[in-house]
XYZ file of C-alpha atoms in Angstrom:
526
model
C -66.971 95.635 -112.038
C -69.302 94.133 -109.858
C -72.289 92.176 -111.594
C -75.433 93.412 -109.894
C -79.250 91.859 -110.433
C -81.382 94.300 -112.536
C -84.373 95.310 -110.374
C -86.679 98.346 -110.591
C -85.516 99.442 -107.235
C -81.777 99.160 -107.946
C -82.324 101.239 -111.296
C -84.443 103.868 -109.132
C -81.642 104.318 -106.438
C -78.894 104.872 -109.032
C -81.170 107.690 -110.582
C -82.207 108.902 -107.184
C -78.421 109.110 -105.772
C -77.324 110.857 -109.232
C -79.553 113.346 -108.903
C -78.980 114.131 -105.259
C -75.502 114.530 -106.030
C -76.056 117.191 -108.598
C -74.321 115.073 -111.462
C -75.600 114.096 -114.569
C -76.744 110.480 -114.780
C -74.388 108.209 -116.227
C -74.699 106.839 -119.748
C -75.930 103.247 -119.640
C -75.558 101.029 -122.721
C -77.400 98.051 -123.624
C -75.097 95.285 -125.456
C -75.892 92.015 -126.667
C -73.227 88.954 -126.442
C -73.886 86.390 -128.861
C -71.848 83.046 -128.230
C -71.169 79.689 -129.299
C -68.674 76.846 -128.626
C -67.551 73.456 -130.133
C -69.278 74.028 -133.625
C -66.410 71.426 -135.169
C -67.067 72.041 -138.765
C -70.750 70.960 -138.768
C -71.594 72.093 -141.976
C -75.080 70.599 -142.521
C -78.103 70.337 -140.296
C -79.014 67.225 -138.721
C -82.208 65.533 -137.927
C -83.576 66.772 -134.616
C -84.954 63.209 -133.953
C -84.942 64.018 -130.207
C -87.198 67.142 -130.271
C -90.617 66.949 -131.641
C -90.876 70.657 -132.474
C -87.894 70.971 -134.462
C -87.230 68.785 -137.777
C -83.801 69.508 -138.682
C -81.098 71.766 -136.454
C -77.685 73.430 -136.903
C -75.458 73.479 -140.086
C -73.123 76.597 -140.314
C -74.683 78.596 -143.335
C -78.143 78.363 -141.180
C -76.285 79.351 -138.126
C -74.544 82.307 -140.019
C -78.037 83.317 -140.985
C -79.624 83.158 -137.667
C -76.751 85.471 -136.317
C -77.463 87.893 -139.187
C -81.194 88.228 -138.303
C -80.452 88.399 -134.418
C -77.438 91.246 -134.816
C -80.082 93.157 -137.122
C -82.504 93.519 -134.223
C -79.918 94.528 -131.680
C -78.381 98.061 -131.656
C -74.910 96.729 -130.280
C -73.751 93.187 -130.288
C -70.574 91.136 -130.205
C -70.002 87.645 -131.451
C -68.039 85.183 -129.723
C -66.749 81.743 -129.602
C -65.055 79.434 -127.093
C -62.990 77.074 -129.327
C -63.141 73.745 -131.360
C -63.717 75.327 -134.825
C -61.746 72.570 -136.698
C -62.330 69.106 -137.285
C -64.032 66.947 -140.104
C -63.100 66.156 -143.486
C -63.162 69.574 -145.244
C -61.089 71.115 -142.177
C -58.752 68.414 -142.474
C -58.373 68.875 -146.211
C -57.654 72.680 -146.080
C -55.463 72.256 -142.925
C -58.034 74.472 -140.887
C -57.939 77.294 -143.520
C -61.816 76.947 -144.176
C -62.764 76.920 -140.701
C -61.057 80.283 -140.030
C -62.589 81.344 -143.300
C -66.141 80.546 -142.214
C -65.589 82.407 -138.863
C -64.591 85.359 -140.769
C -67.375 85.389 -143.183
C -69.816 84.886 -140.136
C -68.540 88.107 -138.570
C -66.996 86.881 -135.509
C -65.392 89.390 -133.321
C -63.300 87.123 -131.013
C -62.728 83.200 -130.605
C -60.571 81.212 -128.242
C -58.608 78.139 -129.231
C -59.923 74.578 -128.638
C -57.958 71.492 -128.573
C -59.302 70.639 -131.991
C -57.400 73.548 -133.265
C -54.169 71.698 -132.631
C -55.410 68.649 -134.638
C -52.578 69.303 -137.570
C -49.793 70.324 -135.256
C -49.286 73.500 -133.660
C -46.956 74.880 -136.205
C -49.874 74.523 -138.717
C -52.173 76.286 -136.238
C -49.395 78.936 -136.051
C -49.260 79.649 -139.694
C -52.769 79.499 -140.387
C -54.195 81.637 -137.433
C -53.200 85.154 -139.359
C -55.820 84.426 -141.920
C -58.511 85.010 -139.451
C -60.265 88.580 -139.523
C -60.628 88.619 -135.742
C -58.459 87.749 -132.657
C -57.802 84.148 -131.992
C -56.824 83.914 -128.120
C -55.198 81.799 -125.773
C -53.419 83.061 -122.910
C -52.100 79.884 -120.835
C -50.695 77.921 -123.592
C -46.931 79.069 -123.725
C -43.809 77.763 -125.381
C -41.825 75.526 -123.488
C -38.170 77.204 -124.079
C -39.604 80.485 -122.609
C -42.863 82.100 -120.975
C -43.869 83.538 -124.421
C -47.759 82.974 -125.043
C -48.401 80.801 -128.330
C -51.504 82.957 -129.161
C -52.659 86.573 -128.452
C -53.735 86.510 -124.485
C -56.591 88.620 -124.782
C -58.193 91.676 -126.817
C -60.504 94.841 -126.311
C -63.366 94.982 -128.493
C -64.967 98.567 -128.913
C -68.319 99.347 -130.193
C -70.679 102.302 -129.548
C -68.787 103.513 -126.746
C -68.468 100.346 -125.016
C -65.112 98.438 -124.357
C -65.054 94.774 -123.715
C -61.992 93.025 -122.590
C -61.653 89.554 -123.728
C -59.436 86.596 -122.340
C -59.214 83.057 -123.777
C -57.790 80.092 -121.913
C -57.737 76.413 -122.208
C -58.205 73.541 -119.341
C -55.016 71.595 -118.333
C -57.121 68.507 -119.003
C -58.269 69.462 -122.603
C -54.620 70.206 -123.317
C -52.863 66.988 -122.059
C -55.657 64.442 -122.372
C -57.454 65.219 -125.531
C -54.326 66.520 -127.826
C -52.012 64.084 -129.231
C -48.625 64.898 -127.486
C -46.982 65.098 -130.964
C -49.221 68.014 -131.874
C -48.356 69.991 -128.680
C -44.597 68.917 -128.518
C -42.878 72.115 -127.546
C -45.814 73.594 -125.825
C -46.814 73.708 -121.956
C -50.003 75.038 -120.269
C -50.246 77.102 -117.125
C -53.178 77.353 -114.480
C -56.242 78.884 -116.306
C -57.628 80.526 -113.308
C -54.495 82.057 -112.553
C -53.686 83.273 -115.780
C -57.017 84.785 -116.172
C -56.742 86.807 -112.893
C -53.311 88.320 -113.964
C -54.733 89.663 -117.312
C -58.033 90.765 -115.922
C -56.106 92.549 -113.350
C -53.931 94.078 -116.004
C -56.998 95.142 -118.242
C -59.795 96.201 -115.804
C -59.262 99.980 -115.834
C -59.149 99.875 -119.638
C -62.394 98.121 -120.021
C -66.268 98.329 -119.091
C -66.660 94.598 -118.838
C -64.397 91.497 -119.060
C -65.631 88.489 -120.764
C -63.480 85.248 -120.506
C -63.662 82.404 -123.237
C -62.751 79.198 -121.900
C -62.167 75.637 -123.334
C -61.864 73.903 -120.116
C -64.857 71.830 -118.772
C -65.027 67.712 -118.848
C -64.581 66.354 -122.406
C -67.697 66.285 -124.393
C -69.809 63.229 -125.030
C -69.861 62.287 -128.645
C -73.694 61.817 -129.066
C -76.091 63.785 -131.290
C -78.851 63.697 -128.845
C -76.946 64.725 -125.732
C -79.078 67.635 -124.861
C -81.932 65.321 -124.282
C -79.854 62.516 -122.306
C -79.205 63.404 -119.012
C -77.011 60.494 -118.582
C -74.441 61.873 -121.148
C -74.537 65.585 -120.056
C -71.052 66.628 -118.924
C -71.683 69.933 -116.872
C -69.564 73.144 -116.449
C -68.119 72.514 -112.851
C -64.996 73.980 -114.197
C -66.267 77.233 -115.059
C -68.192 77.488 -112.326
C -65.287 77.028 -110.130
C -63.419 79.331 -111.940
C -66.250 82.074 -111.656
C -66.227 81.785 -107.838
C -62.778 82.381 -107.689
C -62.178 85.117 -110.133
C -62.445 89.021 -109.321
C -63.480 91.546 -111.474
C -64.769 89.007 -114.361
C -68.210 89.448 -115.348
C -68.970 86.964 -117.864
C -67.407 83.373 -118.926
C -68.861 81.543 -122.046
C -67.348 78.098 -121.986
C -66.626 74.949 -124.149
C -65.114 71.689 -124.352
C -68.015 69.750 -122.584
C -70.815 70.427 -125.184
C -72.904 71.084 -122.302
C -75.669 73.850 -122.208
C -77.419 76.222 -120.058
C -80.937 77.252 -121.325
C -80.488 80.339 -119.259
C -77.277 81.585 -118.015
C -76.082 80.869 -114.389
C -74.855 83.646 -112.237
C -72.355 82.564 -109.697
C -74.037 83.617 -105.949
C -70.439 84.694 -104.593
C -69.192 86.898 -107.483
C -72.168 87.533 -109.499
C -70.100 86.182 -112.888
C -72.581 84.762 -115.482
C -71.725 81.562 -117.044
C -72.975 80.563 -120.542
C -72.919 77.283 -122.755
C -74.551 76.150 -126.028
C -74.344 72.382 -126.210
C -71.981 72.703 -129.088
C -72.390 71.404 -132.558
C -74.128 74.651 -134.004
C -77.086 73.875 -132.959
C -78.046 76.900 -130.774
C -76.982 80.478 -130.540
C -76.139 81.823 -127.191
C -77.748 85.422 -126.596
C -77.154 87.219 -123.546
C -78.149 91.204 -123.002
C -76.643 93.521 -120.600
C -76.956 97.026 -119.359
C -73.501 98.433 -119.027
C -72.944 101.794 -116.967
C -69.679 102.920 -118.568
C -69.176 105.435 -116.002
C -68.974 103.250 -113.297
C -68.280 100.212 -114.676
C -71.537 98.346 -113.613
C -72.679 95.557 -115.529
C -76.130 93.882 -114.918
C -77.719 90.780 -117.007
C -81.059 91.636 -118.613
C -81.853 88.502 -120.499
C -80.153 84.995 -121.272
C -81.313 82.144 -123.626
C -80.595 79.685 -126.377
C -81.844 80.282 -129.836
C -82.246 77.059 -131.627
C -80.839 77.086 -135.277
C -83.936 75.824 -136.906
C -82.554 75.027 -140.471
C -86.070 74.509 -142.324
C -86.859 77.868 -141.036
C -83.766 79.861 -142.275
C -82.044 80.438 -145.404
C -78.848 79.028 -146.476
C -76.250 82.047 -145.986
C -74.673 82.772 -149.515
C -71.288 83.664 -148.206
C -70.476 80.758 -145.995
C -72.450 78.305 -147.998
C -70.289 79.121 -151.154
C -67.080 78.897 -148.965
C -68.358 75.108 -148.169
C -69.213 74.462 -151.678
C -66.189 75.774 -153.016
C -64.216 73.770 -150.670
C -66.150 70.450 -151.821
C -65.555 71.394 -155.685
C -62.031 71.279 -154.881
C -62.098 67.745 -153.653
C -64.464 66.038 -155.696
C -63.646 62.731 -154.490
C -65.137 63.441 -151.179
C -68.616 63.136 -152.849
C -67.749 59.418 -153.929
C -70.023 56.977 -153.023
C -68.113 54.166 -151.749
C -70.832 51.911 -149.886
C -74.285 51.446 -148.526
C -75.182 50.551 -145.078
C -78.563 48.698 -144.464
C -79.618 50.993 -141.172
C -78.636 54.032 -139.522
C -75.523 53.604 -137.574
C -75.542 56.081 -134.709
C -73.485 56.947 -131.596
C -73.943 56.071 -127.838
C -71.281 57.396 -125.390
C -71.776 55.629 -122.098
C -73.118 52.267 -124.073
C -72.352 49.745 -126.770
C -73.016 51.474 -130.161
C -73.538 49.782 -133.627
C -71.392 52.533 -135.251
C -68.658 51.431 -132.641
C -69.006 47.838 -133.525
C -68.807 48.781 -137.371
C -65.668 50.809 -136.911
C -63.925 48.197 -134.700
C -64.868 45.380 -137.067
C -63.241 47.245 -139.667
C -60.146 48.189 -137.578
C -59.602 44.512 -136.424
C -59.367 43.007 -139.636
C -57.278 45.766 -141.363
C -54.821 45.080 -138.187
C -54.980 41.298 -138.421
C -55.595 41.598 -134.779
C -57.382 39.501 -132.084
C -59.381 42.571 -130.845
C -60.067 46.351 -131.984
C -60.598 49.372 -129.611
C -62.006 52.919 -130.275
C -63.106 55.266 -127.927
C -66.889 56.583 -128.147
C -65.122 60.009 -127.953
C -63.216 59.516 -131.290
C -66.358 58.671 -133.156
C -67.535 62.175 -134.754
C -70.629 61.544 -136.476
C -73.653 59.229 -137.207
C -74.242 57.416 -140.494
C -77.853 57.708 -142.147
C -79.041 54.666 -143.829
C -78.277 54.266 -147.619
C -75.544 55.631 -149.536
C -72.160 56.443 -147.708
C -69.828 58.885 -149.249
C -66.132 59.363 -148.487
C -66.781 62.679 -146.958
C -69.257 60.937 -144.455
C -66.397 58.339 -143.617
C -63.915 61.038 -143.193
C -66.346 62.957 -140.878
C -66.888 59.824 -138.602
C -63.193 59.798 -137.747
C -61.598 63.183 -139.023
C -58.295 62.890 -137.094
C -54.600 61.868 -138.324
C -54.190 59.075 -136.180
C -52.545 55.881 -137.849
C -53.861 52.550 -137.255
C -51.437 50.869 -134.454
C -51.381 47.146 -133.256
C -50.211 46.764 -129.799
C -49.447 43.353 -127.755
C -50.610 43.076 -124.279
C -51.208 40.390 -121.750
C -54.402 39.223 -120.447
C -53.841 41.085 -117.200
C -53.381 44.246 -119.267
C -56.369 43.614 -121.192
C -58.516 43.409 -118.303
C -57.125 46.654 -117.104
C -58.006 48.167 -120.314
C -61.753 46.971 -119.795
C -61.889 48.195 -116.228
C -60.553 51.509 -117.398
C -63.254 51.880 -120.178
C -65.750 50.937 -117.675
C -64.968 54.099 -115.510
C -66.276 55.881 -118.800
C -63.192 58.391 -119.174
C -64.444 59.293 -122.814
C -67.420 57.213 -122.875
C -67.668 53.599 -123.157
C -64.634 52.025 -125.411
C -66.091 50.280 -128.455
C -64.816 46.925 -129.299
C -64.335 44.073 -131.895
C -63.434 40.458 -130.860
C -64.352 40.502 -127.343
C -67.684 39.487 -125.569
C -68.099 41.262 -121.635
C -70.360 41.208 -119.137
C -69.973 44.044 -116.422
C -71.868 45.934 -113.523
C -71.373 49.563 -113.789
C -72.859 49.908 -110.297
C -69.627 48.313 -108.732
C -66.512 50.178 -107.445
C -64.276 51.286 -110.139
C -61.441 48.545 -110.580
C -64.186 45.931 -109.802
C -66.747 46.039 -112.646
C -65.537 43.417 -115.041
C -67.368 40.068 -114.419
C -66.544 38.111 -117.479
C -64.205 38.488 -120.633
C -64.033 36.340 -123.562
C -61.519 36.916 -126.764
C -63.165 35.392 -129.985
C -65.172 33.114 -128.041
C -62.346 31.957 -125.503
C -62.154 32.996 -121.919
C -59.373 35.407 -121.645
C -55.835 34.033 -120.072
C -53.662 36.066 -118.113
C -50.513 34.974 -119.484
C -51.482 35.028 -123.261
C -50.527 38.032 -125.322
C -53.601 39.611 -127.420
C -52.996 41.958 -130.652
C -55.184 44.912 -129.965
C -55.819 47.283 -133.186
C -56.540 50.735 -132.189
C -55.923 54.292 -132.886
C -52.365 55.759 -132.535
C -53.109 58.255 -129.876
C -54.470 55.537 -127.582
C -51.594 53.479 -128.354
C -49.233 56.138 -126.970
C -51.068 56.445 -123.780
C -53.385 58.937 -124.838
C -56.958 59.273 -123.610
C -55.557 57.826 -120.506
C -55.085 54.340 -121.882
C -51.582 53.868 -120.036
C -51.957 50.211 -120.084
C -50.660 50.188 -123.824
C -47.574 51.534 -122.579
C -47.010 48.175 -120.931
C -47.529 46.223 -124.099
C -45.258 46.074 -127.309
C -46.101 48.021 -130.098
C -46.130 45.811 -133.267
C -46.882 47.953 -136.111
C -48.153 51.552 -137.266
C -49.865 51.535 -140.414
C -52.152 53.583 -142.456
C -54.339 56.557 -141.052
C -57.452 55.012 -139.503
C -59.483 57.249 -141.843
C -57.957 55.473 -144.565
C -58.724 52.199 -143.139
C -62.119 52.986 -142.786
C -62.473 54.206 -146.335
C -61.022 51.037 -147.788
C -63.014 48.983 -145.389
C -66.469 50.396 -146.677
C -64.984 50.227 -150.098
C -63.956 46.496 -149.756
C -67.527 45.493 -148.203
C -69.632 47.816 -150.391
C -72.795 46.602 -149.002
C -72.668 46.819 -144.971
C -74.675 45.251 -142.414
C -74.714 47.373 -139.394
C -73.606 45.143 -136.670
C -76.012 44.291 -133.615
C -75.618 45.271 -130.062
C -74.517 42.549 -127.598
C -70.703 42.342 -127.162
C -70.547 44.190 -123.878
C -73.488 43.633 -121.421
C -74.307 45.726 -118.402
C -75.941 43.374 -115.950
C -76.991 46.200 -113.938
C -79.120 47.434 -116.876
C -80.477 44.317 -117.461
C -81.776 43.956 -113.810
C -83.038 47.299 -114.035
C -84.912 46.747 -117.228
C -86.479 43.764 -115.738
C -87.587 45.629 -112.868
C -85.596 43.789 -110.256
């Protein structure tokens, strides 16, 4: 199933050879593959403040309308997703049931599992997956006590005489470093590329083309305008490397990095097509192929991303009704619990005002010297004005508890140095004031550090309030394992809800707790 370029010369040569051989020309079908990734329960549109041509973008009911409009124009189409359909307050309240139902209502043919699908534990996921009206795939996560796959490894989709084999896999880093160990206890993971090749070899003779849905690229930056900010774009290195190693695979649709490709990339060595959509339901991936069902020859005809311009699309009734019904079942989510005086927004590689706000609340709740939360854990911005419980739950939609860990000054500096390698964005803090140089070698970037106005002391113990996943060493924060767990209390989400309620009228904190001197010098033109 070698993928070749679509040129008039190639098409003419195929016709000539078929005529000379005296055989009937093979039937060639045109099919359209629509794809998404990392939608993460974004139910409503967001302001496209980075794009002068689009007012509002995204929202599942509007994506659903766009899908229907595109499918109506395509004779044969298939709809696929590369994982992370969970997260957010309503997904959490329904333990993922709403997410599976929404994808059924949107007409998905197949999805693969993302790390967020494990947020409520693998047992819950296992019990909820059967409600999906489409195959839910993963080939390389297996039970530890055997070699049994956790989910269905592959499926074969057939429509209008075309058979497509679809295989789903997750990346090793996504499994171990972005999933709390308690939610995956009893499971392990195999090499994704080797696993794909194994199943591709098994099904190749039964299908006309093979598509791989991956959830393996570098962890996504949590920043709304990431598509317009080169600094935070993560790329698709893992998908590209996989495309260069696999044999007999035509397409890879990726996820996890929230990266996007305005047009598909074709690997020069294998011809495998790669596509991603930036995530958050802002774009629908569109790829059209011609498929010779006799010769199993696949050609890319066209590829693009179609924006979900919410103001120009109707709100889909079926998906909209599912969301409305879920909200009606939990009316407390609509409760206004506070107001804020300015927009609180995320910055993945820089200090953010929403990060400072969250850290302040966590520090107070934990009666700690310091509070820390990773930028990757902050999942939504907050608009100026009223703040509802649902909005706060969407900011931190995870099950983590507020943990307080005592570490000494040496370990605190290790924590800061690790943060300045930007593994999951720049960690957001309360209780500290630091300067650092992001251009220095890793491990030597911290210049100065104060805790509540006092220079840090190496032998002093500091109480750090954080989320339980980090306290257990998750996201690579292994220095917490060297300290002492002092307490584990309410969920971080509840801590934030309580904090907003207590404060009622919040002033968004200013920036200035962490200063990158290299940026200041660059801004000054030095």
